[in-house]
Short mmCIF file of C-alpha atoms (C1' of nucleotides) and ligand atoms in Angstrom, two decimals:
data_model
loop_
_atom_site.label_atom_id
_atom_site.label_comp_id
_atom_site.label_asym_id
_atom_site.label_seq_id
_atom_site.Cartn_x
_atom_site.Cartn_y
_atom_site.Cartn_z
CA MET A 56 2.81 157.98 109.58
CA ASN A 57 3.60 156.42 106.24
CA ASN A 58 5.39 153.11 106.50
CA HIS A 59 3.27 150.08 107.21
CA THR A 60 4.00 146.39 107.32
CA GLU A 61 2.30 143.92 105.04
CA SER A 62 0.41 142.48 107.98
CA GLU A 63 -0.86 145.89 109.06
CA GLU A 64 -2.02 146.65 105.55
CA ASN A 65 -3.87 143.35 105.35
CA TYR A 66 -5.73 144.13 108.56
CA ILE A 67 -6.62 147.58 107.24
CA LYS A 68 -7.89 146.15 103.98
CA ALA A 69 -9.90 143.49 105.81
CA LEU A 70 -11.46 146.13 108.02
CA TYR A 71 -12.49 148.09 104.97
CA TYR A 72 -13.87 145.02 103.26
CA LEU A 73 -15.91 143.99 106.28
CA GLY A 74 -17.28 147.29 107.43
CA GLY A 75 -16.16 150.23 105.35
CA GLU A 76 -16.35 153.04 107.87
CA ALA A 77 -18.46 150.99 110.27
CA THR A 78 -17.40 149.09 113.38
CA VAL A 79 -16.20 145.52 112.94
CA ALA A 80 -15.95 142.75 115.55
CA SER A 81 -12.45 141.51 116.26
CA GLY A 82 -13.47 137.93 115.58
CA ALA A 83 -14.72 138.73 112.10
CA LEU A 84 -11.49 140.58 111.43
CA ALA A 85 -9.34 137.70 112.65
CA ASN A 86 -11.36 135.38 110.48
CA ARG A 87 -10.96 137.52 107.39
CA VAL A 88 -7.17 137.78 107.67
CA GLY A 89 -6.85 134.09 108.48
CA ALA A 90 -5.66 134.54 112.06
CA LYS A 91 -6.99 133.75 115.51
CA GLY A 92 -8.78 136.15 117.83
CA PRO A 93 -5.87 137.16 120.04
CA SER A 94 -3.70 137.97 117.04
CA ALA A 95 -6.33 140.40 115.80
CA THR A 96 -6.70 142.01 119.22
CA GLN A 97 -2.97 142.64 119.29
CA ALA A 98 -2.74 143.78 115.69
CA VAL A 99 -5.56 146.20 116.16
CA ARG A 100 -3.80 147.71 119.13
CA ARG A 101 -0.72 148.34 117.03
CA LEU A 102 -2.88 149.99 114.40
CA ALA A 103 -4.57 152.14 117.03
CA SER A 104 -1.21 153.39 118.26
CA LYS A 105 -0.52 154.55 114.71
CA GLY A 106 -3.82 156.33 114.47
CA LEU A 107 -5.26 154.08 111.78
CA VAL A 108 -8.14 152.61 113.80
CA GLU A 109 -10.24 153.27 116.88
CA VAL A 110 -10.88 150.41 119.26
CA ILE A 111 -13.59 150.01 121.88
CA PRO A 112 -12.74 146.87 123.88
CA TYR A 113 -15.38 144.16 123.66
CA LYS A 114 -17.27 146.32 121.17
CA GLY A 115 -15.29 146.51 117.99
CA VAL A 116 -12.83 148.31 115.70
CA LYS A 117 -13.33 151.12 113.23
CA LEU A 118 -11.07 152.74 110.63
CA THR A 119 -10.08 156.35 111.26
CA LEU A 120 -9.97 158.75 108.33
CA ASP A 121 -6.28 157.95 107.86
CA GLY A 122 -7.09 154.26 107.97
CA LEU A 123 -9.85 154.68 105.42
CA THR A 124 -7.55 156.57 103.08
CA LEU A 125 -4.92 153.87 103.39
CA ALA A 126 -7.45 151.09 102.80
CA LYS A 127 -8.64 152.69 99.60
CA HIS A 128 -5.10 153.22 98.42
CA ILE A 129 -4.23 149.56 98.93
CA LEU A 130 -7.40 148.51 97.14
CA ARG A 131 -6.48 150.87 94.32
CA LYS A 132 -3.12 149.20 93.95
CA HIS A 133 -4.62 145.70 94.18
CA ARG A 134 -7.09 146.37 91.40
CA LEU A 135 -4.66 148.25 89.18
CA TRP A 136 -2.24 145.33 89.38
CA GLU A 137 -5.02 142.86 88.61
CA THR A 138 -5.86 144.92 85.58
CA PHE A 139 -2.21 144.95 84.52
CA LEU A 140 -1.88 141.21 84.93
CA VAL A 141 -4.93 140.51 82.78
CA GLU A 142 -4.68 143.28 80.19
CA LYS A 143 -0.94 143.36 79.63
CA LEU A 144 0.44 140.01 80.72
CA GLY A 145 -2.45 137.86 79.56
CA PHE A 146 -3.33 136.18 82.85
CA GLY A 147 -6.76 134.65 83.30
CA TRP A 148 -9.02 136.48 85.72
CA GLU A 149 -8.96 133.63 88.19
CA GLU A 150 -5.17 133.73 88.57
CA VAL A 151 -4.58 137.38 89.36
CA HIS A 152 -6.02 137.82 92.82
CA SER A 153 -3.31 135.99 94.72
CA ILE A 154 -0.50 137.74 92.85
CA ALA A 155 -2.14 141.13 93.38
CA GLU A 156 -2.30 140.24 97.06
CA GLN A 157 1.48 140.58 97.03
CA LEU A 158 1.81 143.45 94.59
CA GLU A 159 -0.65 145.64 96.50
CA HIS A 160 2.00 146.12 99.20
CA ILE A 161 4.67 147.62 96.95
CA GLN A 162 5.30 151.13 98.14
CA SER A 163 5.89 153.82 95.56
CA ARG A 164 3.44 156.59 94.86
CA GLU A 165 5.07 157.24 91.52
CA LEU A 166 4.78 153.60 90.51
CA VAL A 167 1.05 153.52 91.22
CA GLU A 168 0.36 156.61 89.19
CA LYS A 169 2.58 155.57 86.29
CA LEU A 170 0.89 152.17 86.28
CA ALA A 171 -2.57 153.73 86.28
CA GLU A 172 -1.59 155.95 83.38
CA TYR A 173 -0.12 153.00 81.49
CA LEU A 174 -3.46 151.22 81.85
CA ASP A 175 -5.40 154.33 80.74
CA SER A 176 -6.66 155.13 84.23
CA PRO A 177 -9.20 152.32 84.37
CA ALA A 178 -12.33 152.70 86.49
CA HIS A 179 -12.92 148.96 86.88
CA ASP A 180 -10.71 145.91 87.37
CA PRO A 181 -10.95 142.62 85.40
CA HIS A 182 -13.81 141.41 87.61
CA GLY A 183 -15.75 144.64 87.12
CA ASP A 184 -14.98 145.95 90.60
CA PRO A 185 -14.49 149.70 90.90
CA ILE A 186 -10.91 150.95 91.25
CA PRO A 187 -10.54 153.72 93.83
CA GLN A 188 -9.08 156.78 92.12
CA ALA A 189 -6.01 158.73 93.18
CA ASP A 190 -8.19 161.31 94.95
CA GLY A 191 -9.92 158.58 96.96
CA LYS A 192 -13.19 158.70 95.03
CA ILE A 193 -14.65 155.34 94.14
CA PRO A 194 -16.58 154.78 90.90
CA PRO A 195 -20.04 153.27 91.53
CA ALA A 196 -20.31 149.48 91.68
CA VAL A 197 -22.22 148.61 88.57
CA GLY A 198 -24.79 145.93 87.81
CA LYS A 199 -27.20 143.79 89.79
CA PRO A 200 -27.37 140.01 90.11
CA LEU A 201 -28.96 138.13 87.23
CA GLN A 202 -31.90 137.04 89.44
CA GLN A 203 -33.12 140.58 89.60
CA PHE A 204 -33.80 140.80 85.88
CA PRO A 205 -37.27 139.91 84.56
CA GLN A 206 -37.71 137.26 81.90
CA GLY A 207 -37.04 138.54 78.41
CA SER A 208 -34.57 141.25 79.47
CA SER A 209 -31.56 142.08 77.36
CA LEU A 210 -28.53 142.44 79.55
CA LYS A 211 -24.79 142.88 79.57
CA VAL A 212 -22.46 141.18 82.09
CA VAL A 213 -20.44 143.87 83.86
CA ARG A 214 -19.16 142.29 87.05
CA VAL A 215 -18.56 138.96 88.75
CA GLU A 216 -18.03 138.14 92.39
CA ASP A 217 -14.67 136.70 93.36
CA ALA A 218 -16.17 133.34 94.30
CA GLY A 219 -13.09 131.20 93.95
CA THR A 220 -11.21 129.37 91.24
CA ASP A 221 -13.93 126.84 90.44
CA PHE A 222 -16.40 129.63 89.80
CA PHE A 223 -14.05 131.29 87.32
CA THR A 224 -13.31 128.00 85.62
CA GLN A 225 -17.02 127.45 85.18
CA LEU A 226 -17.41 130.95 83.75
CA ASP A 227 -14.65 130.19 81.26
CA LEU A 228 -16.25 126.88 80.31
CA LEU A 229 -19.50 128.70 79.61
CA LYS A 230 -17.55 131.40 77.76
CA ILE A 231 -18.99 134.07 80.00
CA SER A 232 -16.88 137.22 80.28
CA LEU A 233 -17.32 140.90 81.02
CA GLY A 234 -19.08 142.76 78.23
CA LYS A 235 -20.94 139.72 76.90
CA GLU A 236 -24.61 140.33 76.10
CA TYR A 237 -27.50 137.94 76.66
CA THR A 238 -31.24 137.66 76.70
CA LEU A 239 -32.65 136.18 79.88
CA LYS A 240 -34.99 133.54 78.46
CA SER A 241 -36.48 132.05 81.58
CA VAL A 242 -36.17 131.52 85.32
CA SER A 243 -37.00 128.20 86.93
CA SER A 244 -39.36 128.63 89.84
CA PHE A 245 -38.19 125.24 91.11
CA ASP A 246 -34.46 125.86 91.70
CA PHE A 247 -34.12 129.45 90.53
CA SER A 248 -31.78 128.47 87.74
CA ILE A 249 -31.68 130.85 84.80
CA GLN A 250 -31.66 130.32 81.07
CA LEU A 251 -29.50 132.68 79.02
CA GLN A 252 -29.40 133.15 75.28
CA ALA A 253 -26.40 134.77 73.56
CA GLU A 254 -26.76 136.87 70.40
CA GLU A 255 -25.81 133.91 68.31
CA GLY A 256 -25.46 130.38 69.63
CA GLU A 257 -27.59 128.10 71.64
CA SER A 258 -29.04 128.95 75.05
CA PHE A 259 -27.85 127.44 78.31
CA TRP A 260 -28.84 127.12 81.94
CA LEU A 261 -27.09 128.64 84.91
CA SER A 262 -27.50 127.36 88.46
CA HIS A 263 -28.58 129.75 91.15
CA SER A 264 -25.12 129.66 92.72
CA MET A 265 -23.58 130.67 89.42
CA SER A 266 -26.04 133.39 88.53
CA SER A 267 -26.06 134.97 91.96
CA ASN A 268 -22.39 135.81 91.49
CA ILE A 269 -22.87 137.40 88.08
CA TYR A 270 -23.89 141.03 87.75
CA ALA A 271 -25.31 142.75 84.71
CA ILE A 272 -26.93 145.93 83.47
CA SER A 273 -29.98 145.98 81.23
CA LEU A 274 -29.59 147.20 77.70
CA MET B 215 12.15 124.48 100.49
CA ASN B 216 10.54 127.20 98.47
CA ASN B 217 9.16 129.99 100.60
CA HIS B 218 11.62 132.59 101.73
CA THR B 219 11.26 135.85 103.58
CA GLU B 220 12.32 139.15 102.12
CA SER B 221 15.18 139.34 104.60
CA GLU B 222 16.45 135.90 103.69
CA GLU B 223 16.35 136.76 100.01
CA ASN B 224 18.27 139.96 100.59
CA TYR B 225 21.03 138.04 102.38
CA ILE B 226 21.18 135.52 99.55
CA LYS B 227 21.41 138.26 96.96
CA ALA B 228 24.12 140.04 98.95
CA LEU B 229 26.09 136.83 99.24
CA TYR B 230 25.92 136.39 95.49
CA TYR B 231 26.91 139.99 94.86
CA LEU B 232 29.90 139.80 97.18
CA GLY B 233 31.29 136.43 96.32
CA GLY B 234 29.34 134.55 93.73
CA GLU B 235 30.11 130.97 94.65
CA ALA B 236 33.03 131.97 96.86
CA THR B 237 33.19 132.31 100.63
CA VAL B 238 32.20 135.65 102.12
CA ALA B 239 33.02 137.05 105.57
CA SER B 240 30.04 137.64 107.83
CA GLY B 241 31.07 141.22 108.40
CA ALA B 242 31.08 142.06 104.72
CA LEU B 243 27.67 140.43 104.43
CA ALA B 244 26.27 142.39 107.34
CA ASN B 245 27.65 145.54 105.83
CA ARG B 246 26.09 144.86 102.45
CA VAL B 247 22.60 144.25 103.80
CA GLY B 248 22.86 147.25 106.13
CA ALA B 249 22.86 145.27 109.38
CA LYS B 250 25.29 144.64 112.19
CA GLY B 251 27.49 141.58 112.61
CA PRO B 252 25.37 139.56 114.99
CA SER B 253 22.32 139.96 112.79
CA ALA B 254 24.20 138.43 109.88
CA THR B 255 25.51 135.56 112.00
CA GLN B 256 21.97 134.73 113.01
CA ALA B 257 20.51 135.20 109.53
CA VAL B 258 23.14 132.97 108.02
CA ARG B 259 22.30 130.26 110.50
CA ARG B 260 18.66 130.36 109.48
CA LEU B 261 19.74 130.10 105.84
CA ALA B 262 22.01 127.17 106.63
CA SER B 263 19.11 125.32 108.26
CA LYS B 264 17.23 125.72 105.00
CA GLY B 265 20.14 124.40 102.98
CA LEU B 266 20.82 127.66 101.16
CA VAL B 267 24.28 128.32 102.54
CA GLU B 268 27.20 126.58 104.21
CA VAL B 269 28.80 128.23 107.20
CA ILE B 270 32.20 127.66 108.73
CA PRO B 271 32.28 129.61 111.99
CA TYR B 272 34.92 132.31 112.10
CA LYS B 273 35.75 131.51 108.49
CA GLY B 274 32.86 132.56 106.30
CA VAL B 275 29.67 131.73 104.41
CA LYS B 276 29.13 130.27 100.97
CA LEU B 277 26.05 129.72 98.83
CA THR B 278 25.02 126.13 98.20
CA LEU B 279 23.78 125.16 94.77
CA ASP B 280 20.22 125.82 95.90
CA GLY B 281 21.31 129.20 97.24
CA LEU B 282 23.04 130.06 94.01
CA THR B 283 19.97 129.16 92.00
CA LEU B 284 17.81 131.29 94.25
CA ALA B 285 20.23 134.23 94.04
CA LYS B 286 20.16 134.19 90.27
CA HIS B 287 16.40 133.94 90.23
CA ILE B 288 16.04 136.99 92.46
CA LEU B 289 18.49 138.91 90.32
CA ARG B 290 16.51 137.86 87.27
CA LYS B 291 13.35 139.29 88.77
CA HIS B 292 15.11 142.47 89.88
CA ARG B 293 16.45 143.20 86.42
CA LEU B 294 13.28 142.22 84.59
CA TRP B 295 11.30 144.60 86.77
CA GLU B 296 13.84 147.38 86.19
CA THR B 297 13.44 146.79 82.49
CA PHE B 298 9.67 146.93 82.80
CA LEU B 299 9.76 150.15 84.78
CA VAL B 300 11.97 151.90 82.22
CA GLU B 301 10.64 150.41 79.00
CA LYS B 302 6.95 150.30 79.73
CA LEU B 303 6.25 152.79 82.49
CA GLY B 304 8.74 155.44 81.41
CA PHE B 305 10.80 155.68 84.58
CA GLY B 306 14.29 157.15 84.42
CA TRP B 307 17.08 154.65 84.92
CA GLU B 308 18.09 156.24 88.21
CA GLU B 309 14.66 155.70 89.77
CA VAL B 310 14.10 152.04 89.18
CA HIS B 311 16.57 150.30 91.46
CA SER B 312 14.79 151.01 94.73
CA ILE B 313 11.40 149.98 93.38
CA ALA B 314 12.86 146.79 91.89
CA GLU B 315 14.32 146.11 95.33
CA GLN B 316 10.73 145.54 96.44
CA LEU B 317 9.38 143.91 93.30
CA GLU B 318 12.17 141.31 93.20
CA HIS B 319 10.53 139.58 96.19
CA ILE B 320 7.16 138.94 94.56
CA GLN B 321 6.68 135.21 94.35
CA SER B 322 5.08 133.78 91.26
CA ARG B 323 6.94 131.73 88.73
CA GLU B 324 4.26 132.37 86.18
CA LEU B 325 4.46 136.12 86.71
CA VAL B 326 8.21 136.17 86.08
CA GLU B 327 7.94 134.24 82.87
CA LYS B 328 4.95 136.22 81.58
CA LEU B 329 6.79 139.44 82.40
CA ALA B 330 9.92 138.27 80.58
CA GLU B 331 7.86 137.37 77.55
CA TYR B 332 6.06 140.72 77.65
CA LEU B 333 9.46 142.43 77.56
CA ASP B 334 10.68 140.19 74.69
CA SER B 335 12.97 138.13 76.90
CA PRO B 336 15.61 140.81 77.31
CA ALA B 337 19.22 139.80 77.91
CA HIS B 338 20.19 143.09 79.56
CA ASP B 339 18.54 145.51 81.95
CA PRO B 340 18.32 149.32 81.52
CA HIS B 341 21.84 149.72 82.91
CA GLY B 342 23.25 147.12 80.54
CA ASP B 343 23.64 144.46 83.23
CA PRO B 344 22.97 140.88 82.13
CA ILE B 345 19.62 139.36 83.14
CA PRO B 346 19.93 135.74 84.33
CA GLN B 347 17.76 133.56 82.11
CA ALA B 348 15.07 131.13 83.24
CA ASP B 349 17.51 128.22 82.96
CA GLY B 350 20.03 129.99 85.20
CA LYS B 351 22.45 130.92 82.43
CA ILE B 352 23.77 134.45 82.55
CA PRO B 353 24.54 136.40 79.37
CA PRO B 354 28.10 137.77 79.33
CA ALA B 355 28.70 141.17 80.87
CA VAL B 356 29.45 143.34 77.88
CA GLY B 357 31.82 146.27 77.37
CA LYS B 358 34.91 147.60 79.02
CA PRO B 359 35.49 150.97 80.71
CA LEU B 360 36.10 153.93 78.42
CA GLN B 361 39.70 154.25 79.65
CA GLN B 362 40.60 151.03 77.97
CA PHE B 363 39.90 152.36 74.48
CA PRO B 364 42.73 153.93 72.48
CA GLN B 365 42.43 157.44 71.08
CA GLY B 366 40.45 157.59 67.88
CA SER B 367 38.29 154.53 68.59
CA SER B 368 34.68 154.40 67.56
CA LEU B 369 32.62 153.00 70.39
CA LYS B 370 29.10 152.33 71.58
CA VAL B 371 27.98 152.73 75.21
CA VAL B 372 26.50 149.44 76.39
CA ARG B 373 26.56 149.51 80.19
CA VAL B 374 26.88 151.84 83.16
CA GLU B 375 27.73 151.10 86.75
CA ASP B 376 25.02 151.80 89.33
CA ALA B 377 27.04 154.58 90.93
CA GLY B 378 24.20 156.48 92.55
CA THR B 379 21.64 159.10 91.64
CA ASP B 380 24.10 161.92 91.00
CA PHE B 381 25.96 159.81 88.47
CA PHE B 382 22.78 159.09 86.54
CA THR B 383 21.77 162.73 86.67
CA GLN B 384 25.11 163.67 85.19
CA LEU B 385 24.70 161.06 82.45
CA ASP B 386 21.31 162.56 81.62
CA LEU B 387 22.74 166.08 81.55
CA LEU B 388 25.37 164.91 79.07
CA LYS B 389 22.68 163.05 77.12
CA ILE B 390 24.60 159.80 77.47
CA SER B 391 22.48 156.68 77.23
CA LEU B 392 22.86 153.06 76.25
CA GLY B 393 23.35 152.56 72.55
CA LYS B 394 24.84 156.00 71.93
CA GLU B 395 27.93 156.02 69.69
CA TYR B 396 30.99 158.20 70.06
CA THR B 397 34.51 158.69 68.86
CA LEU B 398 37.08 158.88 71.61
CA LYS B 399 38.98 162.02 70.60
CA SER B 400 41.59 162.24 73.30
CA VAL B 401 42.66 161.21 76.76
CA SER B 402 44.28 163.69 79.12
CA SER B 403 47.48 162.29 80.55
CA PHE B 404 47.14 164.81 83.39
CA ASP B 405 43.83 163.74 85.00
CA PHE B 406 42.79 160.89 82.73
CA SER B 407 39.69 162.74 81.61
CA ILE B 408 38.36 161.72 78.23
CA GLN B 409 37.07 163.70 75.29
CA LEU B 410 34.14 162.21 73.40
CA GLN B 411 32.65 163.25 70.08
CA ALA B 412 29.14 162.25 69.05
CA GLU B 413 28.17 161.60 65.42
CA GLU B 414 26.79 165.06 65.17
CA GLY B 415 27.20 167.75 67.80
CA GLU B 416 30.13 169.20 69.64
CA SER B 417 32.59 167.16 71.65
CA PHE B 418 32.80 167.17 75.46
CA TRP B 419 35.04 166.08 78.30
CA LEU B 420 34.32 163.39 80.86
CA SER B 421 36.06 163.21 84.23
CA HIS B 422 37.81 160.00 85.18
CA SER B 423 35.17 159.22 87.81
CA MET B 424 32.47 159.50 85.17
CA SER B 425 34.23 157.54 82.46
CA SER B 426 35.33 154.73 84.74
CA ASN B 427 31.67 153.90 85.33
CA ILE B 428 30.79 153.84 81.63
CA TYR B 429 31.34 150.71 79.57
CA ALA B 430 31.43 150.45 75.80
CA ILE B 431 32.26 148.14 72.92
CA SER B 432 34.28 149.21 69.91
CA LEU B 433 32.57 149.45 66.56
"C1'" DT C 286 56.23 133.44 120.75
"C1'" DC C 287 52.76 135.83 122.59
"C1'" DA C 288 49.94 139.97 123.02
"C1'" DA C 289 47.27 143.32 120.99
"C1'" DA C 290 43.92 144.25 117.26
"C1'" DG C 291 40.31 143.12 114.44
"C1'" DG C 292 36.69 140.46 113.32
"C1'" DT C 293 33.11 136.94 114.82
"C1'" DT C 294 30.11 134.81 117.78
"C1'" DT C 295 27.44 134.53 122.20
"C1'" DA C 296 24.30 136.53 125.50
"C1'" DG C 297 20.64 139.15 126.51
"C1'" DT C 298 16.87 142.65 124.71
"C1'" DT C 299 13.30 144.52 121.70
"C1'" DT C 300 9.42 144.55 118.33
"C1'" DT C 301 6.27 142.33 115.20
"C1'" DA C 302 3.30 138.68 114.52
"C1'" DC C 303 1.58 134.69 115.25
"C1'" DC C 304 -0.30 130.73 118.57
"C1'" DT C 305 -3.12 128.10 122.74
"C1'" DA C 306 -5.33 128.08 127.11
"C1'" DA C 307 -7.55 130.57 130.56
"C1'" DA C 308 -10.06 134.52 132.27
"C1'" DC C 309 -13.30 137.84 131.45
"C1'" DT C 310 -17.61 140.50 129.24
"C1'" DT C 311 -21.76 140.71 127.04
"C1'" DA C 312 -25.84 138.97 125.42
"C1'" DT C 313 -29.34 135.51 125.57
"C1'" DT C 314 -32.31 132.35 127.64
"C1'" DT C 315 -34.59 130.15 131.32
"C1'" DA D 182 -32.19 137.40 138.34
"C1'" DA D 183 -29.11 133.74 137.35
"C1'" DA D 184 -27.04 130.69 134.31
"C1'" DT D 185 -25.14 129.63 130.06
"C1'" DA D 186 -23.23 130.46 125.67
"C1'" DA D 187 -20.60 133.18 122.59
"C1'" DG D 188 -17.26 136.23 121.78
"C1'" DT D 189 -13.11 139.00 123.43
"C1'" DT D 190 -9.20 139.91 125.92
"C1'" DT D 191 -5.27 138.51 128.97
"C1'" DA D 192 -1.42 135.56 129.97
"C1'" DG D 193 2.25 133.16 128.51
"C1'" DG D 194 4.85 131.03 124.48
"C1'" DT D 195 7.50 130.80 119.97
"C1'" DA D 196 9.99 132.50 115.88
"C1'" DA D 197 12.00 136.01 112.84
"C1'" DA D 198 14.87 139.83 112.68
"C1'" DA D 199 17.01 143.45 114.38
"C1'" DC D 200 20.12 145.71 118.20
"C1'" DT D 201 24.25 146.47 122.06
"C1'" DA D 202 27.72 144.74 125.09
"C1'" DA D 203 30.72 141.17 126.23
"C1'" DA D 204 33.31 137.04 125.24
"C1'" DC D 205 35.81 134.56 121.93
"C1'" DC D 206 38.93 133.21 117.80
"C1'" DT D 207 42.51 134.36 114.38
"C1'" DT D 208 45.90 136.85 112.56
"C1'" DT D 209 49.68 139.61 112.84
"C1'" DG D 210 53.50 142.28 114.45
"C1'" DA D 211 56.74 143.26 118.14
MN1 MN E 601 -8.69 140.68 93.88
MN1 MN E 602 -2.30 141.54 100.80
MN1 MN E 603 19.22 147.46 90.30
MN1 MN E 604 15.45 143.37 98.02
#
DNA sequence: TCAAAGGTTTAGTTTTACCTAAACTTATTT
DNA sequence: AAATAAGTTTAGGTAAAACTAAACCTTTGA
């Protein structure tokens, strides 16, 4: 009941990402793990025989309680490792996801807890995503997309979507990072681009595709 | 030419452990990786097709230059991770080997080098074993077994053999660790046990099986 | 020298994990 | 209600990585 392959764990994590506790179509699952339909059908059957998921043929797949617990544990490891890579090793936030994709499968309860302690039991990873805690509780996802703030608001960036390398590069070019504070000067009603103004320094415009992946709280 | 499975890497590492650049019998290899003969024969054929080893049927297997390079790189990762686990996360030196056995397979050149830097480019792991450097060079293995010191020598413990959990537990009970200095008071000619005396504190006896796994340099 | 012993490889299975092509369900549209 | 489209599962393969049993080399000792 405890030893899972890397492939199994990736399916479990995908299931959690796509549906949480809800039912997910096998095609969506296959797509998420980068496999074809029949591979997912088979994989899901292996998982069912281990009690990690429930399958209703032609209807969909759902995590069991055991599956849910495992999913959150893997996500915990993924995000702790991302935090380690950025905070301790000095990686940029765009580089860590693919390495954490490997590290999340390392099996050692003691390692996870020692790592968490070493990082001061963080509640959020370098992208602002909540890190599931050892007891399975998940801190709330903070912030809302920049669009949802009215003109003139003071806000602080607290989270960014993992929208690929180019997105992160653009963030770096614009010197946007978690914790930065801005005033939302204006919103274009033509293309929904947004003008931000930092404490000191000139203001700049953000395209809709950029701003929709940036989350903030108001100050 | 660059992506290897965990199994492949374990065979390569075993080959290096058993023979270095020399030829190794398939049975010894199988034994080392915890598999049966036929599994090793097959594995070794896969490795040969990737140019990592040379096989002469019924004679033995040998690492190619590529294989040797890979072996040292895996060992580098193994020992860097062991160092990390002890130095940064506070693991005991008996706990780290099995976790490093997993971590050594994480693939990211950048991660290895950032980790090494974070640890101040150590030359030796927590057991005193040399860590292969990025360029493939291997620092000399330091120390010689306690038996080889004459009575009255002043010595410093610099390395211990990985002789299993019970050995490490015993070391901990006796408060022996790397860097500790002792005077070798006497050697029993009956059972070859050794009497050590720390700077301050009472002296104590070490059985031959203990002392033969402890390496030191003279001061 | 040649026959037994020991070690290695071959042959044939199993499980995981992927694939394509074909068959089958379900949902939608006429 | 029937036909089509979309999505899912079945059928049949392949490759890695392990196993057991049987055949095959090599070495050695009578
Ligand atoms: Mn990530
Ligand atoms: Mn993964
Ligand atoms: Mn080790
Ligand atoms: Mn290993």
